[in-house]
Coordinates of C-alpha atoms in Angstrom, one line a residue:
M6 CA 19.9 -14.3 -23.0
T7 CA 17.4 -16.2 -24.6
T8 CA 13.1 -15.4 -24.3
D9 CA 11.0 -17.8 -22.6
A10 CA 6.9 -17.2 -24.0
R11 CA 6.0 -20.0 -21.8
P12 CA 6.4 -19.6 -18.4
D13 CA 6.7 -22.7 -16.2
P14 CA 2.8 -23.1 -14.9
R15 CA 4.3 -24.9 -11.6
R16 CA 6.6 -21.7 -11.5
V17 CA 4.1 -19.4 -11.9
V18 CA 1.8 -21.4 -9.2
L19 CA 4.1 -20.9 -6.7
F20 CA 5.7 -17.7 -6.9
L21 CA 1.5 -16.1 -6.6
F22 CA 1.4 -18.0 -3.5
L23 CA 4.3 -16.3 -2.5
M24 CA 3.5 -13.0 -3.3
V25 CA 0.0 -13.4 -2.1
L26 CA 1.3 -15.0 1.2
V27 CA 3.9 -12.0 1.7
G28 CA 1.1 -9.2 0.8
L29 CA -0.8 -10.6 3.6
N30 CA 1.6 -9.4 6.1
L31 CA 1.6 -5.6 4.7
R32 CA -1.2 -3.6 6.0
P33 CA -1.9 -5.9 9.5
A34 CA 0.9 -4.2 11.1
L35 CA -1.1 -0.4 10.3
S36 CA -4.3 -0.9 10.3
S37 CA -4.4 -3.2 13.1
L38 CA -2.3 -0.6 15.1
A39 CA -5.6 1.9 14.5
P40 CA -8.4 0.5 16.7
L41 CA -6.0 -0.3 19.3
L42 CA -5.4 3.8 19.4
V43 CA -7.6 4.9 22.5
R44 CA -6.5 2.1 24.5
I45 CA -2.5 3.2 23.6
G46 CA -3.1 6.7 24.6
A47 CA -5.2 6.1 27.6
D48 CA -2.5 3.8 28.8
T49 CA 0.6 5.4 27.5
G50 CA -1.0 8.9 28.1
L51 CA 0.4 10.0 24.2
T52 CA -1.3 12.6 23.0
P53 CA -3.3 13.1 20.1
L54 CA -0.5 15.0 18.1
A55 CA 1.9 12.4 19.2
I56 CA -0.7 9.2 18.2
G57 CA -0.9 11.5 14.5
A58 CA 2.8 11.1 15.0
L59 CA 2.9 7.4 15.7
T60 CA 0.4 7.0 13.2
T61 CA 2.4 9.1 10.6
L62 CA 5.9 7.6 11.6
P63 CA 5.6 4.1 9.5
V64 CA 3.5 5.8 6.4
L65 CA 6.8 8.1 6.5
C66 CA 9.1 5.2 6.9
L67 CA 7.8 3.8 3.3
G68 CA 8.7 6.5 1.5
I69 CA 12.2 7.1 3.1
F70 CA 12.9 3.2 2.8
A71 CA 11.6 2.4 -0.8
P72 CA 14.1 3.3 -2.9
L73 CA 16.3 1.3 -1.0
A74 CA 15.1 -2.0 -2.2
P75 CA 16.3 -1.2 -5.8
W76 CA 19.7 -0.7 -5.0
L77 CA 19.6 -3.9 -2.3
A78 CA 18.2 -6.0 -5.2
K79 CA 20.9 -4.9 -7.2
R80 CA 23.6 -5.7 -5.0
V81 CA 22.0 -8.8 -3.0
G82 CA 19.4 -10.0 -5.4
P83 CA 15.2 -9.4 -5.0
E84 CA 14.9 -12.7 -3.4
H85 CA 17.1 -12.1 -0.4
T86 CA 15.7 -8.2 -0.2
L87 CA 12.4 -9.9 -0.1
A88 CA 13.7 -11.7 2.7
L89 CA 15.6 -9.2 5.0
A90 CA 12.2 -6.8 5.4
L91 CA 10.3 -9.8 6.1
G92 CA 12.9 -10.4 9.4
I93 CA 13.2 -6.7 9.9
L94 CA 8.9 -7.0 9.7
I95 CA 9.7 -9.6 12.5
L96 CA 11.6 -7.7 14.7
G97 CA 9.2 -4.4 14.3
L98 CA 6.4 -6.2 15.3
V99 CA 8.2 -7.4 18.5
L100 CA 9.2 -4.4 19.5
R101 CA 6.2 -2.7 19.5
G102 CA 4.5 -5.3 21.7
V103 CA 7.7 -4.5 24.3
P104 CA 6.8 -2.1 27.4
G105 CA 8.1 1.5 26.4
V106 CA 7.3 3.9 24.4
P107 CA 10.6 4.8 23.0
L108 CA 10.1 0.9 21.6
L109 CA 7.1 1.5 20.8
F110 CA 8.2 4.4 17.6
I111 CA 11.1 1.9 17.5
G112 CA 9.7 -1.0 16.5
T113 CA 6.9 0.8 14.6
L114 CA 10.2 2.8 12.4
L115 CA 11.2 -0.9 11.0
V116 CA 7.9 -1.6 10.6
G117 CA 6.7 1.2 7.7
A118 CA 11.2 0.5 6.9
A119 CA 10.4 -3.4 6.0
I120 CA 7.0 -2.6 4.3
G121 CA 9.0 0.1 1.9
I122 CA 10.9 -2.3 0.8
A123 CA 8.7 -4.9 0.2
G124 CA 6.0 -3.0 -1.2
T125 CA 8.6 -1.5 -3.5
L126 CA 10.3 -5.6 -5.0
L127 CA 6.8 -6.8 -5.7
P128 CA 6.1 -5.1 -8.9
A129 CA 9.3 -5.4 -10.2
L130 CA 8.9 -9.4 -9.5
V131 CA 5.7 -9.1 -10.3
K132 CA 6.8 -7.9 -13.9
R133 CA 9.2 -10.1 -13.9
E134 CA 7.9 -13.3 -13.3
L135 CA 4.5 -13.0 -15.3
P136 CA 5.3 -10.2 -18.5
G137 CA 2.0 -11.1 -19.7
G138 CA -0.6 -10.7 -17.0
A139 CA 1.6 -8.4 -15.0
D140 CA -1.9 -5.6 -14.5
L141 CA -4.0 -8.5 -13.8
M142 CA -1.2 -10.5 -11.5
T143 CA -0.7 -6.4 -9.3
G144 CA -4.6 -6.9 -9.2
V145 CA -4.6 -10.5 -7.1
Y146 CA -1.3 -9.2 -4.8
T147 CA -3.1 -5.5 -4.1
M148 CA -6.6 -8.4 -2.9
A149 CA -3.4 -10.1 -0.8
L150 CA -2.9 -6.4 0.4
C151 CA -7.0 -5.7 1.2
L152 CA -7.3 -9.1 2.8
G153 CA -4.5 -8.4 5.4
G154 CA -5.8 -4.7 5.8
A155 CA -9.1 -5.8 6.6
L156 CA -7.8 -9.2 9.2
G157 CA -5.5 -6.7 10.7
A158 CA -8.7 -4.0 11.8
G159 CA -11.2 -6.6 12.6
L160 CA -8.8 -8.3 14.3
S161 CA -7.3 -6.1 17.2
I162 CA -9.1 -5.4 19.2
P163 CA -10.5 -9.5 19.6
L164 CA -7.2 -10.2 19.8
A165 CA -6.7 -7.9 22.5
N166 CA -9.4 -8.7 24.6
I167 CA -8.5 -13.0 24.2
L168 CA -4.5 -12.5 24.4
G169 CA -5.0 -9.5 27.5
G170 CA -3.9 -6.6 26.2
W171 CA -3.2 -4.2 23.1
R172 CA 1.0 -5.2 23.2
F173 CA -0.3 -9.1 23.0
S174 CA -2.4 -8.2 20.0
L175 CA 0.5 -6.2 18.0
I176 CA 2.9 -8.8 18.7
S177 CA 0.5 -11.9 17.4
W178 CA 0.9 -10.1 13.8
G179 CA 4.8 -11.4 13.7
L180 CA 3.1 -14.8 13.8
L181 CA 1.5 -14.3 10.2
A182 CA 5.3 -12.6 8.8
G183 CA 7.4 -15.7 10.6
L184 CA 5.3 -17.9 8.3
A185 CA 5.5 -15.5 5.1
L186 CA 9.0 -15.2 5.5
L187 CA 9.7 -19.3 5.8
A188 CA 7.5 -20.2 2.9
W189 CA 9.7 -17.6 1.1
M190 CA 13.0 -19.2 2.0
T191 CA 11.9 -22.6 1.3
L192 CA 9.6 -22.6 -1.3
M193 CA 11.3 -19.4 -3.6
P194 CA 13.1 -20.4 -6.2
R195 CA 16.8 -18.9 -6.2
T196 CA 17.5 -18.0 -10.1
P197 CA 15.3 -16.3 -12.7
R198 CA 13.7 -18.2 -14.9
S199 CA 15.0 -17.7 -18.4
I200 CA 14.1 -14.1 -19.6
A201 CA 15.7 -11.3 -21.9
T202 CA 17.7 -9.4 -20.3
P203 CA 15.8 -5.7 -20.1
P204 CA 17.8 -2.3 -22.0
A205 CA 20.0 -0.6 -19.9
G206 CA 19.4 2.6 -19.5
G207 CA 16.8 5.2 -18.2
S208 CA 18.6 6.2 -14.7
M209 CA 17.2 7.8 -11.6
R210 CA 18.1 11.6 -12.7
E211 CA 16.8 10.3 -16.4
L212 CA 13.6 9.4 -15.0
L213 CA 13.1 12.2 -13.0
R214 CA 12.8 14.5 -16.2
Q215 CA 9.9 12.6 -17.0
P216 CA 6.8 14.0 -16.2
L217 CA 4.8 10.8 -16.7
A218 CA 7.1 9.5 -13.5
W219 CA 6.0 12.5 -11.4
Q220 CA 2.5 12.5 -12.1
V221 CA 2.1 8.4 -10.9
M222 CA 4.0 9.4 -8.2
V223 CA 1.5 12.0 -7.0
L224 CA -1.5 10.5 -7.9
M225 CA 0.1 6.9 -5.8
G226 CA 0.9 9.8 -2.6
S227 CA -2.6 11.4 -3.2
Q228 CA -4.6 8.4 -3.2
S229 CA -2.6 6.3 -0.2
S230 CA -2.5 9.3 2.3
L231 CA -6.7 8.8 1.6
A232 CA -5.8 5.0 2.5
Y233 CA -3.3 6.2 5.7
I234 CA -5.6 8.6 7.1
V235 CA -8.1 5.0 7.4
F236 CA -5.8 3.2 8.7
G237 CA -4.9 6.0 11.0
W238 CA -7.8 7.5 12.3
L239 CA -10.9 6.3 11.3
P240 CA -12.3 3.9 14.1
T241 CA -10.7 7.3 16.6
L242 CA -13.0 9.6 13.9
L243 CA -16.1 7.2 14.1
Q244 CA -15.7 7.1 17.6
A245 CA -16.5 9.9 18.2
R246 CA -19.4 10.4 16.0
G247 CA -20.9 8.1 18.4
Y248 CA -19.6 4.2 17.5
S249 CA -18.6 2.1 19.9
E250 CA -15.0 1.3 20.2
A251 CA -15.6 -2.2 18.8
E252 CA -18.5 -1.4 16.1
A253 CA -15.3 1.7 14.7
G254 CA -12.9 -1.3 14.2
W255 CA -15.7 -3.9 12.5
M256 CA -16.6 -1.0 10.1
M257 CA -12.7 0.3 9.0
G258 CA -12.4 -3.9 8.7
A259 CA -15.2 -4.5 6.9
S260 CA -14.2 -1.4 4.9
V261 CA -11.2 -2.6 4.1
M262 CA -12.6 -6.5 3.6
V263 CA -14.4 -4.6 0.2
Q264 CA -11.7 -3.3 -1.3
L265 CA -11.1 -7.2 -1.9
V266 CA -13.6 -6.7 -4.6
S267 CA -12.1 -3.6 -6.3
A268 CA -8.8 -4.4 -5.4
L269 CA -9.3 -7.5 -8.5
G270 CA -11.9 -6.4 -10.1
A271 CA -10.5 -2.6 -11.3
P272 CA -7.3 -3.7 -13.8
W273 CA -9.5 -6.2 -15.4
L274 CA -12.1 -2.8 -15.9
A275 CA -9.1 -0.7 -17.3
R276 CA -8.1 -3.4 -19.6
F277 CA -11.1 -2.6 -21.7
G278 CA -8.6 0.6 -23.0
R279 CA -5.4 1.7 -23.2
D280 CA -6.6 4.9 -20.9
Q281 CA -7.5 3.9 -17.8
R282 CA -8.5 7.6 -16.8
P283 CA -12.4 6.9 -16.5
A284 CA -11.6 3.6 -14.2
L285 CA -9.3 5.9 -11.5
L286 CA -12.6 8.9 -11.6
L287 CA -15.1 6.5 -11.3
V288 CA -12.8 4.5 -7.7
L289 CA -11.9 8.9 -7.0
G290 CA -15.5 9.4 -6.9
C291 CA -16.3 6.1 -4.9
V292 CA -14.1 7.6 -2.1
A293 CA -15.7 10.8 -1.5
A294 CA -18.4 9.2 -1.8
G295 CA -18.1 7.3 1.1
L296 CA -16.0 9.3 3.4
W297 CA -19.0 11.9 3.0
L298 CA -21.5 9.2 4.0
L299 CA -19.5 7.5 7.2
L300 CA -18.7 11.7 8.2
Q301 CA -21.4 13.4 8.0
S302 CA -24.2 11.2 7.2
G303 CA -27.0 9.5 9.7
E304 CA -26.8 6.6 10.8
N305 CA -28.5 4.5 8.4
W306 CA -26.3 5.5 6.2
R307 CA -22.9 4.0 7.9
W308 CA -22.4 0.2 5.2
P309 CA -23.4 2.1 1.9
G310 CA -20.0 4.5 3.3
V311 CA -18.1 1.5 4.1
V312 CA -18.9 0.1 1.3
L313 CA -18.2 2.9 -1.3
L314 CA -15.0 3.7 0.6
G315 CA -14.0 0.5 0.6
L316 CA -14.9 0.0 -3.3
G317 CA -13.3 2.8 -3.9
Q318 CA -9.6 2.8 -2.0
G319 CA -9.5 -0.3 -2.9
G320 CA -9.9 0.3 -6.6
S321 CA -7.6 2.9 -6.4
F322 CA -4.5 1.6 -4.6
S323 CA -4.6 -1.5 -7.3
L324 CA -4.9 0.9 -10.0
A325 CA -1.8 3.5 -8.9
L326 CA -0.2 0.6 -9.4
T327 CA -1.2 -1.3 -12.2
L328 CA -0.1 2.0 -13.6
I329 CA 3.8 1.6 -12.5
V330 CA 3.6 -1.5 -14.8
L331 CA 1.7 0.1 -17.3
R332 CA 3.4 2.8 -17.7
T333 CA 6.8 1.1 -17.9
A334 CA 8.4 -0.6 -20.8
N335 CA 10.4 -3.5 -18.8
S336 CA 10.7 -5.0 -15.5
R337 CA 14.0 -2.9 -15.1
L338 CA 11.9 0.7 -15.6
A339 CA 8.9 -0.7 -13.4
G340 CA 11.4 -1.3 -10.4
K341 CA 12.7 2.4 -10.1
L342 CA 9.2 3.6 -11.3
S343 CA 7.9 1.6 -8.5
G344 CA 11.0 3.3 -6.2
L345 CA 9.9 6.4 -7.3
A346 CA 6.4 6.3 -7.3
Q347 CA 6.5 4.8 -4.1
G348 CA 9.1 6.4 -1.8
G349 CA 8.0 9.8 -3.0
G350 CA 4.6 9.2 -2.9
Y351 CA 4.8 7.8 0.4
T352 CA 6.5 10.5 1.2
L353 CA 3.5 12.8 0.4
A354 CA 1.5 10.3 1.7
A355 CA 2.5 10.4 5.4
M356 CA 1.3 14.1 5.6
G357 CA -1.8 13.2 6.1
P358 CA -2.4 11.0 8.8
L359 CA -0.3 13.8 10.6
A360 CA -2.3 16.4 9.5
V361 CA -5.6 14.3 10.9
G362 CA -3.7 14.4 14.0
V363 CA -3.1 18.3 14.4
L364 CA -6.6 19.1 13.4
L365 CA -7.5 16.5 16.3
Q366 CA -4.9 18.3 18.4
L367 CA -6.5 22.0 17.4
E368 CA -10.2 20.3 18.2
V369 CA -11.5 21.4 15.0
S370 CA -15.0 20.7 14.0
M371 CA -15.9 17.0 11.7
N372 CA -17.1 19.7 8.6
V373 CA -13.4 20.6 8.4
L374 CA -11.7 17.7 9.0
T375 CA -14.8 16.1 6.0
L376 CA -14.2 18.8 3.8
V377 CA -9.9 18.4 4.0
L378 CA -10.2 14.6 3.0
L379 CA -13.0 15.7 0.3
L380 CA -9.4 18.5 -0.8
I381 CA -7.4 15.6 -1.7
V382 CA -9.1 13.8 -3.1
A383 CA -9.8 16.0 -5.3
L384 CA -5.6 16.8 -5.5
A385 CA -5.8 12.6 -6.4
A386 CA -8.6 13.0 -9.1
A387 CA -6.5 15.4 -11.2
F388 CA -3.7 13.7 -11.2
A389 CA -5.3 11.1 -11.9
L390 CA -6.5 12.9 -15.6
L391 CA -2.6 12.7 -16.2
A392 CA -1.1 9.8 -15.6
G393 CA -4.0 7.8 -16.6
R394 CA -3.7 8.8 -20.4
D395 CA -1.9 5.7 -22.6
L396 CA 1.8 6.6 -22.3
R397 CA 4.6 4.8 -21.1
L398 CA 8.4 5.0 -20.4
D399 CA 10.8 3.1 -22.2
V400 CA 14.3 3.3 -23.2
G401 CA 15.2 4.0 -27.1
R402 CA 18.1 2.5 -29.1
D403 CA 20.5 5.1 -27.4
G404 CA 19.9 3.9 -24.2
R405 CA 18.3 7.4 -23.1
L406 CA 14.9 7.7 -21.1
F407 CA 11.8 8.8 -23.8
T408 CA 7.2 8.8 -23.2
R409 CA 6.2 7.8 -25.9

């Protein structure tokens, strides 16, 4: 197959539009739940531990179902696999708002499965469609994720008040997912543009033998754990500190909105050198400072804390996704590393929200909770020093995977 060095500009613009529209749907299903947890607990009688399981379930499903994405894409094509994921997302969003605690958990499970599959596919699609600027385009995709997360956090309480309850607020996000599915099925080009076929080789078994793959996975998991703790528990923690329900939701929404800046800027910053360690340590330092200010400092420091937390989390997630692209030589390897990093990483990340639920059930102090969160930041920083090095996974002439 011949190599097309100059992608069709119309195809590139169309793909970017669809990528952003799909990305907008991969976080509201998670962030819209957190501001409503107090209402959900009061209405359903769920304990803090059960609420912790509810916030953990979608993240765990991200990890469990992410490895299915490359398998499905190989059999039915990445485009149809992504359409299937969007359909499952719509079903999960609707079921989550239907009366009955079991349906709340089943819908949440389906939401996590759909996001796990779709989120794993997109980095490989970006690498395929835009190989020359895949790292910056990953930043655009991450920016769409952050915007969707901000909308989910900021609008969930107003939607509940307007629509008459938290159930309708959760269901309403199915409309945005329906729009994305319709656009994807209508506009997505059915065949990939003419590109050189990546060399075969690099099985999952070989990938698991590469320390670099594990380092990227643990970095993805540890920083994602912090992100889903914020999505799942930050409004509850802020309410425990004396903020109102609406104010806590808007503070989380504002923090997620700030992520737009660093989600787009961090990959650009990382391009100044082949070593991404300085950029990773910078954004993780912002996460630590933001958490400390929000959970330990006075009310006057809440907005600096919101800004620092947003800058840090947007940048760390964007860079973690960018490393999947930068640490692989072709789209085939990017897809496999994406499945491993997001599958294993999100399984690891699921322990974070559950751990916070257990700590709240035990009624530990805010000081203990803050210390636990800062220890997770330290773990992410340690693996950032390893995964951020100038290394790349490639396939040799003999078909074997190696790190160079």
